[in-house]
Amino acid sequence: MSDTSPLCKKSRFIMSVKQLISEKEVLEVVGNLARRIGRDYQGKKPLLIGCLTGSFVFMADLVRRLTIPVECDFMKVSSYEDRMSAGEIKLLLDATLPVKDRHVIVIEDIVDTGQSLTFILERLRSKNPKSLESCVLLYKESPRITIPKNSILYLGSAVPDVFIVGYGIDYAQNHRELPYVGYVERE
Ligand code: IMP
Ligand code: MG
């Protein structure tokens, strides 16, 4: 683990970002997920639905490593900061392409409680896709988790219960541009 900038001041505390998974390692993980999806969906054209905003970098790298054709769409649900309570998730942006009879793969950046992913899967399932799977880059080893690990068919890396940033993932809209996966630490 290496110490990296940028530093950001949050109230009285200095927050710094530490690297957890290097750019090279994260791209290897993405490449492996792409290979598995390519094998499993050979001869098919799945519809990938990315969960905004955090999954935009992951999805962009994933599709460019796929050897099968895909279609892409996006959904957005309320994030941590917007929620009034843990269970309250609101749909902010819905997918627009038809889902019925399609092979659908939900692309999520990180799962903490799993409530966002469960919400999105339930909504898509009600539209009768031919198949529905999820592809999650990071799975937090969190005591808050509500979905079993083995229900996620394409799973990248497990991460400890820290606040993850980088590779599209933010802390109050900061650090999405970092090419690696890191975590914020209060100094
Ligand atoms: P969940 O509903 O608790 O699983 O949270 C999922 C969503 O919250 C993810 O799609 C992320 O956008 C966000 N999230 C969860 N954990 C983190 C984190 O450690 N850093 C930044 N965002 C996170
Ligand atoms: Mg997300």
mmCIF file of C-alpha atoms and ligand atoms in Angstrom:
data_model
loop_
_atom_site.group_PDB
_atom_site.id
_atom_site.type_symbol
_atom_site.label_atom_id
_atom_site.label_comp_id
_atom_site.label_asym_id
_atom_site.label_seq_id
_atom_site.Cartn_x
_atom_site.Cartn_y
_atom_site.Cartn_z
ATOM 1 C CA MET A 1 0.000 0.000 0.000
ATOM 2 C CA SER A 2 1.432 3.344 -0.921
ATOM 3 C CA ASP A 3 0.611 6.813 0.261
ATOM 4 C CA THR A 4 -0.767 8.987 -2.493
ATOM 5 C CA SER A 5 -2.129 12.457 -3.037
ATOM 6 C CA PRO A 6 -4.447 14.268 -3.401
ATOM 7 C CA LEU A 7 -5.187 15.380 0.098
ATOM 8 C CA CYS A 8 -8.524 16.927 0.808
ATOM 9 C CA LYS A 9 -9.604 18.850 3.848
ATOM 10 C CA LYS A 10 -12.911 17.729 5.350
ATOM 11 C CA SER A 11 -13.894 19.833 8.349
ATOM 12 C CA ARG A 12 -11.063 19.571 10.922
ATOM 13 C CA PHE A 13 -9.602 16.399 9.467
ATOM 14 C CA ILE A 14 -7.139 15.808 6.681
ATOM 15 C CA MET A 15 -8.327 12.998 4.420
ATOM 16 C CA SER A 16 -5.787 11.176 2.314
ATOM 17 C CA VAL A 17 -6.208 8.478 -0.284
ATOM 18 C CA LYS A 18 -4.247 5.234 0.037
ATOM 19 C CA GLN A 19 -3.919 2.794 -2.833
ATOM 20 C CA LEU A 20 -5.566 -0.589 -2.336
ATOM 21 C CA ILE A 21 -5.627 -2.147 -5.826
ATOM 22 C CA SER A 22 -3.206 -0.825 -8.455
ATOM 23 C CA GLU A 23 -4.334 0.208 -11.940
ATOM 24 C CA LYS A 24 -2.597 -2.870 -13.393
ATOM 25 C CA GLU A 25 -4.291 -5.209 -10.914
ATOM 26 C CA VAL A 26 -7.740 -3.701 -11.408
ATOM 27 C CA LEU A 27 -7.419 -4.024 -15.186
ATOM 28 C CA GLU A 28 -6.446 -7.690 -14.754
ATOM 29 C CA VAL A 29 -9.600 -8.247 -12.695
ATOM 30 C CA VAL A 30 -11.690 -6.490 -15.362
ATOM 31 C CA GLY A 31 -10.028 -8.558 -18.102
ATOM 32 C CA ASN A 32 -10.857 -11.802 -16.284
ATOM 33 C CA LEU A 33 -14.495 -10.756 -15.859
ATOM 34 C CA ALA A 34 -14.677 -9.855 -19.576
ATOM 35 C CA ARG A 35 -13.228 -13.252 -20.561
ATOM 36 C CA ARG A 36 -15.794 -15.108 -18.427
ATOM 37 C CA ILE A 37 -18.706 -13.046 -19.764
ATOM 38 C CA GLY A 38 -17.451 -13.538 -23.345
ATOM 39 C CA ARG A 39 -17.344 -17.314 -22.849
ATOM 40 C CA ASP A 40 -20.742 -17.546 -21.143
ATOM 41 C CA TYR A 41 -22.585 -15.336 -23.649
ATOM 42 C CA GLN A 42 -20.960 -16.707 -26.824
ATOM 43 C CA GLY A 43 -23.420 -16.278 -29.736
ATOM 44 C CA LYS A 44 -25.588 -13.900 -27.695
ATOM 45 C CA LYS A 45 -25.800 -10.129 -27.471
ATOM 46 C CA PRO A 46 -26.382 -9.271 -23.814
ATOM 47 C CA LEU A 47 -27.750 -5.965 -22.619
ATOM 48 C CA LEU A 48 -25.389 -4.454 -20.038
ATOM 49 C CA ILE A 49 -27.039 -2.084 -17.594
ATOM 50 C CA GLY A 50 -24.557 0.058 -15.676
ATOM 51 C CA CYS A 51 -25.423 1.528 -12.286
ATOM 52 C CA LEU A 52 -24.515 5.200 -12.360
ATOM 53 C CA THR A 53 -22.478 6.967 -11.470
ATOM 54 C CA GLY A 54 -19.728 4.835 -9.992
ATOM 55 C CA SER A 55 -19.699 2.058 -12.605
ATOM 56 C CA PHE A 56 -18.934 4.262 -15.629
ATOM 57 C CA VAL A 57 -15.169 3.634 -15.630
ATOM 58 C CA PHE A 58 -15.522 -0.092 -14.898
ATOM 59 C CA MET A 59 -18.146 -0.532 -17.619
ATOM 60 C CA ALA A 60 -16.088 1.397 -20.183
ATOM 61 C CA ASP A 61 -13.047 -0.827 -19.544
ATOM 62 C CA LEU A 62 -15.171 -4.002 -19.403
ATOM 63 C CA VAL A 63 -16.928 -3.516 -22.765
ATOM 64 C CA ARG A 64 -13.623 -2.786 -24.504
ATOM 65 C CA ARG A 65 -12.298 -6.136 -23.303
ATOM 66 C CA LEU A 66 -15.329 -8.135 -24.467
ATOM 67 C CA THR A 67 -15.122 -10.221 -27.610
ATOM 68 C CA ILE A 68 -18.907 -10.422 -28.038
ATOM 69 C CA PRO A 69 -21.318 -7.693 -29.132
ATOM 70 C CA VAL A 70 -23.289 -5.960 -26.380
ATOM 71 C CA GLU A 71 -25.826 -3.198 -25.943
ATOM 72 C CA CYS A 72 -25.439 -0.692 -23.108
ATOM 73 C CA ASP A 73 -27.897 1.170 -20.951
ATOM 74 C CA PHE A 74 -27.798 2.810 -17.505
ATOM 75 C CA MET A 75 -29.822 3.145 -14.342
ATOM 76 C CA LYS A 76 -29.268 5.374 -11.341
ATOM 77 C CA VAL A 77 -30.594 5.006 -7.818
ATOM 78 C CA SER A 78 -30.209 7.361 -4.877
ATOM 79 C CA SER A 79 -26.775 7.218 -3.305
ATOM 80 C CA TYR A 80 -25.737 7.102 0.337
ATOM 81 C CA GLU A 81 -25.967 10.868 0.816
ATOM 82 C CA ASP A 82 -29.447 11.136 -0.716
ATOM 83 C CA ARG A 83 -30.974 8.424 1.458
ATOM 84 C CA MET A 84 -33.099 9.361 4.422
ATOM 85 C CA SER A 85 -32.785 5.845 5.836
ATOM 86 C CA ALA A 86 -30.839 2.686 5.045
ATOM 87 C CA GLY A 87 -33.769 0.995 3.339
ATOM 88 C CA GLU A 88 -34.992 3.939 1.311
ATOM 89 C CA ILE A 89 -33.766 3.690 -2.255
ATOM 90 C CA LYS A 90 -35.228 5.811 -5.020
ATOM 91 C CA LEU A 91 -34.967 5.365 -8.760
ATOM 92 C CA LEU A 92 -33.368 8.508 -10.209
ATOM 93 C CA LEU A 93 -32.887 7.311 -13.790
ATOM 94 C CA ASP A 94 -34.418 4.272 -15.477
ATOM 95 C CA ALA A 95 -33.064 2.166 -18.332
ATOM 96 C CA THR A 96 -34.681 3.012 -21.657
ATOM 97 C CA LEU A 97 -33.928 -0.038 -23.835
ATOM 98 C CA PRO A 98 -36.474 -2.894 -23.688
ATOM 99 C CA VAL A 99 -35.501 -5.606 -21.206
ATOM 100 C CA LYS A 100 -38.168 -8.227 -21.979
ATOM 101 C CA ASP A 101 -36.634 -11.436 -23.386
ATOM 102 C CA ARG A 102 -33.102 -9.977 -23.265
ATOM 103 C CA HIS A 103 -30.043 -11.458 -21.579
ATOM 104 C CA VAL A 104 -29.342 -8.716 -19.045
ATOM 105 C CA ILE A 105 -26.180 -8.165 -16.985
ATOM 106 C CA VAL A 106 -26.210 -5.466 -14.313
ATOM 107 C CA ILE A 107 -22.836 -3.741 -13.942
ATOM 108 C CA GLU A 108 -22.197 -2.372 -10.450
ATOM 109 C CA ASP A 109 -19.037 -0.748 -9.118
ATOM 110 C CA ILE A 110 -19.226 -1.765 -5.474
ATOM 111 C CA VAL A 111 -21.615 -3.589 -3.157
ATOM 112 C CA ASP A 112 -21.777 -2.594 0.504
ATOM 113 C CA THR A 113 -25.202 -3.491 1.943
ATOM 114 C CA GLY A 114 -26.354 -4.795 -1.442
ATOM 115 C CA GLN A 115 -29.600 -2.801 -1.233
ATOM 116 C CA SER A 116 -28.956 -0.813 -4.424
ATOM 117 C CA LEU A 117 -28.197 -3.955 -6.410
ATOM 118 C CA THR A 118 -31.212 -5.794 -4.991
ATOM 119 C CA PHE A 119 -33.468 -2.849 -5.871
ATOM 120 C CA ILE A 120 -32.171 -2.729 -9.455
ATOM 121 C CA LEU A 121 -32.379 -6.522 -9.920
ATOM 122 C CA GLU A 122 -35.971 -6.613 -8.627
ATOM 123 C CA ARG A 123 -37.005 -3.813 -10.952
ATOM 124 C CA LEU A 124 -35.405 -5.504 -13.965
ATOM 125 C CA ARG A 125 -36.782 -8.935 -13.044
ATOM 126 C CA SER A 126 -40.310 -7.520 -13.133
ATOM 127 C CA LYS A 127 -39.744 -6.673 -16.818
ATOM 128 C CA ASN A 128 -39.225 -10.381 -17.691
ATOM 129 C CA PRO A 129 -35.696 -10.580 -19.100
ATOM 130 C CA LYS A 130 -34.642 -13.916 -20.617
ATOM 131 C CA SER A 131 -31.814 -14.043 -18.065
ATOM 132 C CA LEU A 132 -30.533 -11.685 -15.386
ATOM 133 C CA GLU A 133 -27.074 -11.721 -13.808
ATOM 134 C CA SER A 134 -24.863 -9.222 -12.032
ATOM 135 C CA CYS A 135 -21.262 -8.231 -12.522
ATOM 136 C CA VAL A 136 -19.763 -6.407 -9.532
ATOM 137 C CA LEU A 137 -16.206 -5.099 -9.447
ATOM 138 C CA LEU A 138 -15.838 -4.790 -5.662
ATOM 139 C CA TYR A 139 -17.603 -6.580 -2.854
ATOM 140 C CA LYS A 140 -17.138 -5.086 0.587
ATOM 141 C CA GLU A 141 -16.533 -7.482 3.456
ATOM 142 C CA SER A 142 -19.159 -5.584 5.435
ATOM 143 C CA PRO A 143 -21.310 -6.654 8.391
ATOM 144 C CA ARG A 144 -24.130 -4.692 6.690
ATOM 145 C CA ILE A 145 -24.247 -6.985 3.663
ATOM 146 C CA THR A 146 -27.726 -8.294 2.825
ATOM 147 C CA ILE A 147 -27.050 -10.342 -0.315
ATOM 148 C CA PRO A 148 -25.032 -13.562 -0.479
ATOM 149 C CA LYS A 149 -21.721 -13.406 -2.328
ATOM 150 C CA ASN A 150 -22.614 -16.464 -4.401
ATOM 151 C CA SER A 151 -25.702 -14.719 -5.835
ATOM 152 C CA ILE A 152 -23.338 -12.466 -7.835
ATOM 153 C CA LEU A 153 -22.162 -14.506 -10.823
ATOM 154 C CA TYR A 154 -19.375 -12.148 -11.927
ATOM 155 C CA LEU A 155 -17.502 -10.857 -8.933
ATOM 156 C CA GLY A 156 -14.197 -8.975 -9.142
ATOM 157 C CA SER A 157 -12.391 -8.464 -5.836
ATOM 158 C CA ALA A 158 -13.383 -8.481 -2.196
ATOM 159 C CA VAL A 159 -12.310 -5.324 -0.355
ATOM 160 C CA PRO A 160 -12.148 -4.604 3.384
ATOM 161 C CA ASP A 161 -14.810 -2.523 5.121
ATOM 162 C CA VAL A 162 -13.228 0.860 4.354
ATOM 163 C CA PHE A 163 -14.434 3.812 2.284
ATOM 164 C CA ILE A 164 -13.408 3.038 -1.275
ATOM 165 C CA VAL A 165 -12.620 5.675 -3.924
ATOM 166 C CA GLY A 166 -11.080 5.834 -7.382
ATOM 167 C CA TYR A 167 -11.689 4.034 -10.659
ATOM 168 C CA GLY A 168 -15.036 5.851 -10.964
ATOM 169 C CA ILE A 169 -15.969 5.572 -7.276
ATOM 170 C CA ASP A 170 -16.332 8.763 -5.267
ATOM 171 C CA TYR A 171 -16.212 10.326 -1.849
ATOM 172 C CA ALA A 172 -18.662 13.261 -2.050
ATOM 173 C CA GLN A 173 -18.021 13.405 -5.840
ATOM 174 C CA ASN A 174 -14.235 13.444 -5.366
ATOM 175 C CA HIS A 175 -11.545 10.992 -6.543
ATOM 176 C CA ARG A 176 -13.500 9.328 -9.388
ATOM 177 C CA GLU A 177 -10.621 10.168 -11.758
ATOM 178 C CA LEU A 178 -8.004 8.079 -9.923
ATOM 179 C CA PRO A 179 -6.888 5.185 -12.155
ATOM 180 C CA TYR A 180 -6.538 2.806 -9.194
ATOM 181 C CA VAL A 181 -8.842 1.662 -6.371
ATOM 182 C CA GLY A 182 -8.017 3.346 -3.081
ATOM 183 C CA TYR A 183 -9.598 4.190 0.224
ATOM 184 C CA VAL A 184 -9.905 7.390 2.189
ATOM 185 C CA GLU A 185 -8.248 7.612 5.528
ATOM 186 C CA ARG A 186 -8.569 10.300 8.166
ATOM 187 C CA GLU A 187 -5.165 11.493 9.294
HETATM 188 P P1 IMP B 1 -25.178 -0.562 -1.170
HETATM 189 O O1 IMP B 1 -26.591 -0.308 -1.643
HETATM 190 O O2 IMP B 1 -25.034 -0.336 0.305
HETATM 191 O O3 IMP B 1 -24.658 -1.899 -1.593
HETATM 192 O O4 IMP B 1 -24.278 0.548 -1.796
HETATM 193 C C1 IMP B 1 -23.997 0.509 -3.137
HETATM 194 C C2 IMP B 1 -23.651 1.849 -3.701
HETATM 195 O O5 IMP B 1 -23.156 2.761 -2.735
HETATM 196 C C3 IMP B 1 -22.546 1.638 -4.701
HETATM 197 O O6 IMP B 1 -23.093 1.520 -5.990
HETATM 198 C C4 IMP B 1 -21.695 2.863 -4.553
HETATM 199 O O7 IMP B 1 -22.164 3.838 -5.459
HETATM 200 C C5 IMP B 1 -21.935 3.298 -3.140
HETATM 201 N N1 IMP B 1 -20.877 2.804 -2.250
HETATM 202 C C6 IMP B 1 -20.870 1.712 -1.474
HETATM 203 N N2 IMP B 1 -19.723 1.569 -0.798
HETATM 204 C C7 IMP B 1 -18.967 2.633 -1.181
HETATM 205 C C8 IMP B 1 -17.629 3.058 -0.845
HETATM 206 O O8 IMP B 1 -16.888 2.445 -0.064
HETATM 207 N N3 IMP B 1 -17.200 4.182 -1.460
HETATM 208 C C9 IMP B 1 -17.964 4.892 -2.332
HETATM 209 N N4 IMP B 1 -19.197 4.526 -2.682
HETATM 210 C C10 IMP B 1 -19.688 3.407 -2.103
HETATM 211 MG MG MG B 2 -22.834 2.580 -7.543
#
